[in-house]
mmCIF file of C-alpha atoms in Angstrom:
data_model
loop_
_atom_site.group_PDB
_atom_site.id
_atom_site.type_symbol
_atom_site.label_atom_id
_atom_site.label_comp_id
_atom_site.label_asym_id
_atom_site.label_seq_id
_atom_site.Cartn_x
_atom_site.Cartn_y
_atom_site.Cartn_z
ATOM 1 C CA UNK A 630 122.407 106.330 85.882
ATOM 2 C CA UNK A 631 120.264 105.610 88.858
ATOM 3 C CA UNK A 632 118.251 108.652 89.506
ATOM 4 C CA UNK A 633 117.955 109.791 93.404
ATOM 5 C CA UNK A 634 117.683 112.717 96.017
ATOM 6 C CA UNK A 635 118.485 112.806 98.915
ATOM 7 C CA UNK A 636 118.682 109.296 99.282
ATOM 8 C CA UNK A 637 122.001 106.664 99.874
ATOM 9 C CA UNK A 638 121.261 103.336 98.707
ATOM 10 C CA UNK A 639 122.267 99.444 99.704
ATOM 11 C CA UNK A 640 123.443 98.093 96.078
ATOM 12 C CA UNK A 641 120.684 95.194 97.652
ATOM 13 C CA UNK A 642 117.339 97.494 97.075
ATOM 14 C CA UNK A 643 116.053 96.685 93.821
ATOM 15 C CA UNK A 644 114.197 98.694 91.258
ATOM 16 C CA UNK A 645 110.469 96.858 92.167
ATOM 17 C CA UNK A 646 109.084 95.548 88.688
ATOM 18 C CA UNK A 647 105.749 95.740 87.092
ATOM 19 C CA UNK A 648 103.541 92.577 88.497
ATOM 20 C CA UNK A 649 100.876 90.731 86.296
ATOM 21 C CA UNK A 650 98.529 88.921 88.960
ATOM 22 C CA UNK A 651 95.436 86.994 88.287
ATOM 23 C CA UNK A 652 93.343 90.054 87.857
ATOM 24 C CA UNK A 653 94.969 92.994 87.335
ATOM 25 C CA UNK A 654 98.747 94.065 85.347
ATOM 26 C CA UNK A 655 100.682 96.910 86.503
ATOM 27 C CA UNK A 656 101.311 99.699 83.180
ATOM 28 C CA UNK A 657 102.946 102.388 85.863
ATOM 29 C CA UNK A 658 103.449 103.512 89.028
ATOM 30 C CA UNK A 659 105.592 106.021 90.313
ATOM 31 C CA UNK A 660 105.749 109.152 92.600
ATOM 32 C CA UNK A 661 104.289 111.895 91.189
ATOM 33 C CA UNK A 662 106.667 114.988 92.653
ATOM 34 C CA UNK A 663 105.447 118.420 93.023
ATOM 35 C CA UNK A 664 107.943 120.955 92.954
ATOM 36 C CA UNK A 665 105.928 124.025 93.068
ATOM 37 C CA UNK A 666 107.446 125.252 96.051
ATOM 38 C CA UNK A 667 111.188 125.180 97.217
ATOM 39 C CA UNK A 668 110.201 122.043 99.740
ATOM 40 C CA UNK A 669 109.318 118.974 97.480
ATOM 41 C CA UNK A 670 105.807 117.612 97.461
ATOM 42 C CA UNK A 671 104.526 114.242 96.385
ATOM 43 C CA UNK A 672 101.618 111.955 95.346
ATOM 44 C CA UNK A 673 101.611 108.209 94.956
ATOM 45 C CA UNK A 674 100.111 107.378 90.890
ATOM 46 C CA UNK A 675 99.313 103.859 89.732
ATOM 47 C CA UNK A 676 97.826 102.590 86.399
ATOM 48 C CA UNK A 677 96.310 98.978 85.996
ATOM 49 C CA UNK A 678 94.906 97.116 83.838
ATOM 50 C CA UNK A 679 92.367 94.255 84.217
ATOM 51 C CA UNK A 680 93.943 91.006 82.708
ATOM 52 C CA UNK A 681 90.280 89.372 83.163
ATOM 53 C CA UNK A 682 86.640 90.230 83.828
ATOM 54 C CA UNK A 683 85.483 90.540 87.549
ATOM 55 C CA UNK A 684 82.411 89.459 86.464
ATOM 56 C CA UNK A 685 80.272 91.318 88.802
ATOM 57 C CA UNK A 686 78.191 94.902 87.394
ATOM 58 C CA UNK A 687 79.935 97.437 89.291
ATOM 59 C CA UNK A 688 82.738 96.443 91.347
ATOM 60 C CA UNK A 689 84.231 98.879 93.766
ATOM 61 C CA UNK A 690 88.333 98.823 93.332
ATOM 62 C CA UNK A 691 90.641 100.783 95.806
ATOM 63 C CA UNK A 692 94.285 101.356 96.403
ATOM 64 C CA UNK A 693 95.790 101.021 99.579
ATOM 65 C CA UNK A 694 99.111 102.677 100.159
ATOM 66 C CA UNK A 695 101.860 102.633 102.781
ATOM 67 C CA UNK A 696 101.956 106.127 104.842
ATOM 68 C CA UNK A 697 104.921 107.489 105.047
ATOM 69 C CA UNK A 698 103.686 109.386 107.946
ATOM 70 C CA UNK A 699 101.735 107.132 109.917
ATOM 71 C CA UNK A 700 102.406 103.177 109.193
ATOM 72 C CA UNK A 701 98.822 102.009 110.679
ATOM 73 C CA UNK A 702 97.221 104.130 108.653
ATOM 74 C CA UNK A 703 97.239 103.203 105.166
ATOM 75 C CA UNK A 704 96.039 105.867 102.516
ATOM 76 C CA UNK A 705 93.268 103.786 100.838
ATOM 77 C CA UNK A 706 91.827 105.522 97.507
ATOM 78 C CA UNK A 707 88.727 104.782 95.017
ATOM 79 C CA UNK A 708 89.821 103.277 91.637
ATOM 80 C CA UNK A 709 89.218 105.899 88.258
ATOM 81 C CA UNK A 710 88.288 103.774 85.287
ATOM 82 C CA UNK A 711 89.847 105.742 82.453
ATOM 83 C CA UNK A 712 87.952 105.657 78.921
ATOM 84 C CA UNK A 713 89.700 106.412 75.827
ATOM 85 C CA UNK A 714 88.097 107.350 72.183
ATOM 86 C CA UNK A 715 90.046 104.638 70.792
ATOM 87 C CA UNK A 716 88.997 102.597 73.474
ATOM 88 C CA UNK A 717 91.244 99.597 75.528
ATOM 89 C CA UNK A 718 91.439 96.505 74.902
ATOM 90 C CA UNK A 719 90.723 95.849 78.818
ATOM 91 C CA UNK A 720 89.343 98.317 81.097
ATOM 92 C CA UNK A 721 92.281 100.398 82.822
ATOM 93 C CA UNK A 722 91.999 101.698 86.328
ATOM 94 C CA UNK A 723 93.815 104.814 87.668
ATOM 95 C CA UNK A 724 94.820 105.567 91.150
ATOM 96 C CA UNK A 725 96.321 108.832 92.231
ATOM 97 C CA UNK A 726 96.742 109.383 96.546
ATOM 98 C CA UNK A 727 96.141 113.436 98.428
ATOM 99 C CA UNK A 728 99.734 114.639 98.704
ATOM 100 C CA UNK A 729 102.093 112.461 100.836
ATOM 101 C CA UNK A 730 103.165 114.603 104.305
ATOM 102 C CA UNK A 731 106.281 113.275 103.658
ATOM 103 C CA UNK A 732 108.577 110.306 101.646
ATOM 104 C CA UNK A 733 111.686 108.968 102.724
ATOM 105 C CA UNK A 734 114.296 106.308 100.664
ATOM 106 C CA UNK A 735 112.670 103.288 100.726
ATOM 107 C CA UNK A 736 110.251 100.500 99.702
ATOM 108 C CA UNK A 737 106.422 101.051 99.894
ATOM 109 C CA UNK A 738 103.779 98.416 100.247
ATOM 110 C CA UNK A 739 100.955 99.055 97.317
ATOM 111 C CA UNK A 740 97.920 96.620 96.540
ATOM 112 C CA UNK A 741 94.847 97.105 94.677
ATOM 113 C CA UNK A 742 91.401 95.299 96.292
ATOM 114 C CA UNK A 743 88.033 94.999 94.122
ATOM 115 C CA UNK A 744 85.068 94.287 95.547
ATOM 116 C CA UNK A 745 81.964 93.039 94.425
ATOM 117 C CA UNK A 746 80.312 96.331 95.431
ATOM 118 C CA UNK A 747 80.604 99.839 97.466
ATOM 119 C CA UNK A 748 79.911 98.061 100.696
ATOM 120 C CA UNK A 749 83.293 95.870 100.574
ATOM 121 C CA UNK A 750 81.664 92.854 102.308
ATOM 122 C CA UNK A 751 83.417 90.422 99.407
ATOM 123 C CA UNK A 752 86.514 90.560 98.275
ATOM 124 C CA UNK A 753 87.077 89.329 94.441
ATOM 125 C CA UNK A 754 90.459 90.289 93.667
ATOM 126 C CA UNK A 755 93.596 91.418 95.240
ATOM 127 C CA UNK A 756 97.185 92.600 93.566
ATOM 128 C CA UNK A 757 100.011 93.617 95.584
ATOM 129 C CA UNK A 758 103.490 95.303 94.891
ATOM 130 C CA UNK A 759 106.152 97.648 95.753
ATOM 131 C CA UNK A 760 106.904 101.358 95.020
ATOM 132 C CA UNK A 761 110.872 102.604 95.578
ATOM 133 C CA UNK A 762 111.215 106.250 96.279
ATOM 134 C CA UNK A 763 114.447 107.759 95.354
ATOM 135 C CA UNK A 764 113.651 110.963 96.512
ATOM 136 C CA UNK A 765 113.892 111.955 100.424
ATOM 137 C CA UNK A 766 111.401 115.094 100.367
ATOM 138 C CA UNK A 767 112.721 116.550 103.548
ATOM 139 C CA UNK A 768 115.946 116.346 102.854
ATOM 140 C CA UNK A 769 116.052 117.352 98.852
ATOM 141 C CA UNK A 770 114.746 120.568 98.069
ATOM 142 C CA UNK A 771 113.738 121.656 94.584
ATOM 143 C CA UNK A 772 116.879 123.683 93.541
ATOM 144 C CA UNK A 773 118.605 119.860 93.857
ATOM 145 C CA UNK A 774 115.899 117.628 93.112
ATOM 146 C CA UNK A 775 116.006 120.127 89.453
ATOM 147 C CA UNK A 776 119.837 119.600 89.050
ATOM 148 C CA UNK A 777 119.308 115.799 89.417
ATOM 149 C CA UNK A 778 116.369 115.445 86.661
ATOM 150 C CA UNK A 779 118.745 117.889 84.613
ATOM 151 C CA UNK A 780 121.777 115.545 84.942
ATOM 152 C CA UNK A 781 119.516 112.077 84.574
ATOM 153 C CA UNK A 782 118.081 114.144 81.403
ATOM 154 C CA UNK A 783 121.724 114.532 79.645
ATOM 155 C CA UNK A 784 122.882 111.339 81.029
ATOM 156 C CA UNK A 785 120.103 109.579 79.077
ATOM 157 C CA UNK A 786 120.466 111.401 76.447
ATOM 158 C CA UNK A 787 124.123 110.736 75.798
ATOM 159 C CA UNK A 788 123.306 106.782 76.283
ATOM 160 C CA UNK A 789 120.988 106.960 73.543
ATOM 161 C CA UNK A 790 123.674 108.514 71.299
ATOM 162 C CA UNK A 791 125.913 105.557 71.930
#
């Protein structure tokens, strides 16, 4: 069952999949959806991992995502290395956007940068990808987008029975 709200798809767009690049892997990325309030909110979220050292000291990493308010003007945001008691294997970077003004049904453009430092005069590594939203946020309010997750909830549930 193909989760969505809001939203009436081509059977042509495809569920983007996680990317391994040169650099950097893709462990998740979704929409993070805030329904606190009756209108639905939303966040782009994005967790990397480095597949091989940068090999500079500190190297400055951002995020650059699509608007889905303004096209020319992409929502760039500073990389969060995570730590971990156990620790990782490789480090893992985490990149969470300010809340969206809006999301529509569609493809949007994501891609990491690292730099060798803060002032982003060399670039070391790039990784690129896509996000899908299923979830129209002006048009799907929370009492829906709730009955959807409900219904995705059982339906997964019974496949797992099977």
């Amino acid at each position: 069952m193909n989760f969505s709200c809001g939203c009436l798809f081509d059977k042509k767009v495809k569920e983007p999949r996680f990317k391994k690049s040169k650099y950097f892997e893709d462990l998740s990325a979704s929409f993070a959806i805030n329904f606190k309030n009756e209108q639905l909110g939303a966040h782009y979220s994005w967790l990397v991992q480095l597949r091989k050292p940068l090999n500079v000291k500190q190297p400055y990493i951002e995020a650059t995502f699509e608007n889905p308010v303004t096209e020319d003007e992409p929502i760039k945001v500073p990389a969060v290395q995570l730590t971990s008691e156990e620790g990782f294997d490789q480090p893992r970077y985490y990149f969470l956007s300010p809340a969206l003004g809006a999301l529509d049904c569609k493809l949007y453009n994501i891609k990491i940068t690292a730099y060798t430092d803060k002032s982003k005069s060399k670039v070391i590594a790039e990784h690129e990808n896509q996000l899908l939203s299923r979830i129209n946020a002006e048009s799907c309010v929370k009492t829906e987008f709730m009955e959807r997750m409900n219904a995705a909830a059982k339906h997964a549930e019974w496949e797992t029975k099977q």
